[in-house]
mmCIF file of C-alpha atoms in Angstrom:
data_model
loop_
_atom_site.group_PDB
_atom_site.id
_atom_site.type_symbol
_atom_site.label_atom_id
_atom_site.label_comp_id
_atom_site.label_asym_id
_atom_site.label_seq_id
_atom_site.Cartn_x
_atom_site.Cartn_y
_atom_site.Cartn_z
ATOM 1 C CA UNK C 1 -8.766 16.232 5.441
ATOM 2 C CA UNK C 2 -12.566 16.488 5.276
ATOM 3 C CA UNK C 3 -12.668 16.004 1.497
ATOM 4 C CA UNK C 4 -10.541 12.895 1.758
ATOM 5 C CA UNK C 5 -13.087 11.406 4.124
ATOM 6 C CA UNK C 6 -15.061 10.632 0.944
ATOM 7 C CA UNK C 7 -12.431 8.070 0.163
ATOM 8 C CA UNK C 8 -13.424 6.179 3.311
ATOM 9 C CA UNK C 9 -16.387 4.918 1.269
ATOM 10 C CA UNK C 10 -14.176 4.634 -1.771
ATOM 11 C CA UNK C 11 -16.491 2.438 -3.804
ATOM 12 C CA UNK C 12 -18.920 5.355 -4.166
ATOM 13 C CA UNK C 13 -16.201 7.705 -5.459
ATOM 14 C CA UNK C 14 -16.023 7.794 -9.255
ATOM 15 C CA UNK C 15 -12.538 7.896 -10.890
ATOM 16 C CA UNK C 16 -12.726 11.610 -11.831
ATOM 17 C CA UNK C 17 -13.844 12.617 -8.320
ATOM 18 C CA UNK C 18 -11.002 10.437 -6.933
ATOM 19 C CA UNK C 19 -8.491 12.257 -9.162
ATOM 20 C CA UNK C 20 -9.799 15.615 -7.905
ATOM 21 C CA UNK C 21 -9.541 14.528 -4.258
ATOM 22 C CA UNK C 22 -5.984 13.322 -4.724
ATOM 23 C CA UNK C 23 -4.923 16.462 -6.615
ATOM 24 C CA UNK C 24 -6.337 18.710 -3.919
ATOM 25 C CA UNK C 25 -4.719 16.848 -0.982
ATOM 26 C CA UNK C 26 -1.274 17.397 0.441
ATOM 27 C CA UNK C 27 1.311 14.612 0.554
ATOM 28 C CA UNK C 28 0.861 14.562 4.333
ATOM 29 C CA UNK C 29 -2.892 14.068 4.034
ATOM 30 C CA UNK C 30 -2.446 11.279 1.453
ATOM 31 C CA UNK C 31 0.168 9.639 3.664
ATOM 32 C CA UNK C 32 -2.129 9.779 6.674
ATOM 33 C CA UNK C 33 -4.970 8.281 4.631
ATOM 34 C CA UNK C 34 -2.812 5.394 3.360
ATOM 35 C CA UNK C 35 -1.429 4.735 6.856
ATOM 36 C CA UNK C 36 -4.993 4.264 8.180
ATOM 37 C CA UNK C 37 -7.501 1.439 8.290
ATOM 38 C CA UNK C 38 -8.993 2.272 4.875
ATOM 39 C CA UNK C 39 -5.727 1.638 2.981
ATOM 40 C CA UNK C 40 -6.615 -1.940 1.948
ATOM 41 C CA UNK C 41 -10.104 -0.974 0.856
ATOM 42 C CA UNK C 42 -8.729 1.899 -1.215
ATOM 43 C CA UNK C 43 -6.079 -0.287 -2.879
ATOM 44 C CA UNK C 44 -8.554 -3.111 -3.509
ATOM 45 C CA UNK C 45 -10.951 -0.702 -5.167
ATOM 46 C CA UNK C 46 -8.329 0.986 -7.305
ATOM 47 C CA UNK C 47 -7.024 -2.351 -8.558
ATOM 48 C CA UNK C 48 -10.548 -3.694 -9.108
ATOM 49 C CA UNK C 49 -11.077 -0.716 -11.496
ATOM 50 C CA UNK C 50 -7.996 -1.365 -13.609
ATOM 51 C CA UNK C 51 -9.846 -3.817 -15.949
ATOM 52 C CA UNK C 52 -12.563 -1.273 -16.729
ATOM 53 C CA UNK C 53 -9.948 1.454 -17.391
ATOM 54 C CA UNK C 54 -7.948 -0.855 -19.674
ATOM 55 C CA UNK C 55 -7.645 0.374 -23.295
ATOM 56 C CA UNK C 56 -7.510 -2.793 -25.463
ATOM 57 C CA UNK C 57 -7.316 -0.534 -28.530
ATOM 58 C CA UNK C 58 -3.923 0.732 -27.306
ATOM 59 C CA UNK C 59 -2.594 -2.628 -26.062
ATOM 60 C CA UNK C 60 -2.211 -4.294 -29.443
ATOM 61 C CA UNK C 61 -0.700 -7.693 -28.879
ATOM 62 C CA UNK C 62 0.584 -6.914 -25.373
ATOM 63 C CA UNK C 63 0.524 -9.979 -23.131
ATOM 64 C CA UNK C 64 2.021 -9.393 -19.693
ATOM 65 C CA UNK C 65 1.804 -10.162 -16.005
ATOM 66 C CA UNK C 66 2.381 -7.014 -14.020
ATOM 67 C CA UNK C 67 2.984 -6.927 -10.300
ATOM 68 C CA UNK C 68 2.325 -3.675 -8.416
ATOM 69 C CA UNK C 69 3.821 -3.542 -4.940
ATOM 70 C CA UNK C 70 2.635 -0.690 -2.795
ATOM 71 C CA UNK C 71 5.023 -0.126 0.129
ATOM 72 C CA UNK C 72 4.460 1.679 3.398
ATOM 73 C CA UNK C 73 1.782 -0.496 4.948
ATOM 74 C CA UNK C 74 1.029 0.352 8.593
ATOM 75 C CA UNK C 75 2.684 -2.905 9.662
ATOM 76 C CA UNK C 76 5.838 -1.971 7.697
ATOM 77 C CA UNK C 77 5.073 -4.392 4.898
ATOM 78 C CA UNK C 78 3.608 -3.995 1.440
ATOM 79 C CA UNK C 79 0.704 -5.214 -0.701
ATOM 80 C CA UNK C 80 1.245 -6.739 -4.077
ATOM 81 C CA UNK C 81 -1.422 -6.837 -6.785
ATOM 82 C CA UNK C 82 -1.167 -8.761 -10.041
ATOM 83 C CA UNK C 83 -2.706 -7.539 -13.326
ATOM 84 C CA UNK C 84 -2.825 -10.012 -16.223
ATOM 85 C CA UNK C 85 -3.032 -8.496 -19.694
ATOM 86 C CA UNK C 86 -3.746 -11.052 -22.372
ATOM 87 C CA UNK C 87 -5.718 -11.301 -25.579
ATOM 88 C CA UNK C 88 -7.040 -7.745 -25.393
ATOM 89 C CA UNK C 89 -8.233 -7.966 -21.801
ATOM 90 C CA UNK C 90 -6.982 -6.966 -18.363
ATOM 91 C CA UNK C 91 -7.887 -9.029 -15.303
ATOM 92 C CA UNK C 92 -6.981 -8.578 -11.611
ATOM 93 C CA UNK C 93 -5.575 -11.845 -10.428
ATOM 94 C CA UNK C 94 -6.829 -13.105 -7.046
ATOM 95 C CA UNK C 95 -3.234 -13.665 -5.889
ATOM 96 C CA UNK C 96 0.138 -12.476 -7.188
ATOM 97 C CA UNK C 97 1.683 -15.879 -7.768
ATOM 98 C CA UNK C 98 2.762 -15.826 -11.416
ATOM 99 C CA UNK C 99 6.161 -14.637 -12.668
ATOM 100 C CA UNK C 100 5.788 -11.009 -13.702
ATOM 101 C CA UNK C 101 7.001 -9.526 -16.975
ATOM 102 C CA UNK C 102 7.085 -6.211 -15.081
ATOM 103 C CA UNK C 103 7.263 -5.536 -11.352
ATOM 104 C CA UNK C 104 6.559 -2.007 -10.145
ATOM 105 C CA UNK C 105 7.297 -0.889 -6.589
ATOM 106 C CA UNK C 106 6.054 2.460 -5.373
ATOM 107 C CA UNK C 107 5.127 4.188 -2.135
ATOM 108 C CA UNK C 108 1.455 4.762 -1.245
ATOM 109 C CA UNK C 109 1.391 8.541 -1.824
ATOM 110 C CA UNK C 110 3.147 8.326 -5.206
ATOM 111 C CA UNK C 111 0.909 5.423 -6.190
ATOM 112 C CA UNK C 112 -2.196 7.513 -5.567
ATOM 113 C CA UNK C 113 -0.693 10.285 -7.655
ATOM 114 C CA UNK C 114 0.094 7.954 -10.575
ATOM 115 C CA UNK C 115 -3.370 6.352 -10.675
ATOM 116 C CA UNK C 116 -5.121 9.721 -10.424
ATOM 117 C CA UNK C 117 -3.051 11.381 -13.163
ATOM 118 C CA UNK C 118 -1.567 13.796 -10.656
ATOM 119 C CA UNK C 119 1.929 12.374 -10.849
ATOM 120 C CA UNK C 120 4.328 11.652 -13.748
ATOM 121 C CA UNK C 121 5.408 7.994 -13.552
ATOM 122 C CA UNK C 122 8.460 8.594 -15.790
ATOM 123 C CA UNK C 123 9.724 11.416 -13.518
ATOM 124 C CA UNK C 124 9.040 9.216 -10.464
ATOM 125 C CA UNK C 125 11.122 6.449 -12.096
ATOM 126 C CA UNK C 126 13.957 8.813 -12.854
ATOM 127 C CA UNK C 127 13.988 10.105 -9.283
ATOM 128 C CA UNK C 128 13.801 6.650 -7.753
ATOM 129 C CA UNK C 129 10.304 7.071 -6.282
ATOM 130 C CA UNK C 130 8.951 4.376 -8.552
ATOM 131 C CA UNK C 131 11.009 1.279 -9.245
ATOM 132 C CA UNK C 132 10.443 -0.934 -12.303
ATOM 133 C CA UNK C 133 12.050 -4.319 -12.784
ATOM 134 C CA UNK C 134 11.671 -6.389 -15.946
ATOM 135 C CA UNK C 135 10.283 -5.065 -19.242
ATOM 136 C CA UNK C 136 11.141 -1.355 -19.102
ATOM 137 C CA UNK C 137 9.550 -0.727 -22.477
ATOM 138 C CA UNK C 138 6.259 -1.952 -21.030
ATOM 139 C CA UNK C 139 6.863 0.206 -17.958
ATOM 140 C CA UNK C 140 7.331 3.304 -20.118
ATOM 141 C CA UNK C 141 4.102 2.528 -21.977
ATOM 142 C CA UNK C 142 1.921 1.329 -19.092
ATOM 143 C CA UNK C 143 0.100 4.626 -18.574
ATOM 144 C CA UNK C 144 -1.024 4.523 -22.204
ATOM 145 C CA UNK C 145 -2.738 1.161 -21.633
ATOM 146 C CA UNK C 146 -5.246 2.642 -19.171
ATOM 147 C CA UNK C 147 -7.646 5.496 -19.307
ATOM 148 C CA UNK C 148 -6.292 7.268 -16.213
ATOM 149 C CA UNK C 149 -8.768 9.798 -14.902
ATOM 150 C CA UNK C 150 -7.446 13.333 -14.487
ATOM 151 C CA UNK C 151 -8.700 16.092 -12.261
#
């Protein structure tokens, strides 16, 4: 898990390096990482990067509130993050308190795979690893709205 130790200081890891680390790690290693004390810092950093990865040119007139719930927290709970897409911008909301147009629920390992380009969100949806509630058309197109780094 030595390579994944770089994720401990996640803010210094660029998106492409992150994608390479995730792709090179086993599910067990990713699970161990996301069960540890750095989970919240990793999730906070990933979600803080969504606005800079947003592709306004692909969003068109999309206006949506999207809730991402990442299950499997060490305390048995989950974290929910809210992204607001409006008027060609994407903003991370400080708290998920608005009604979402789309709510996505996914486990921590599969989440890392989706945001690193190492996992197919449509396949995860079809196999029940990723759950989407609300605007399924938006769910099917969400990966196109962001410039997801790939290893």
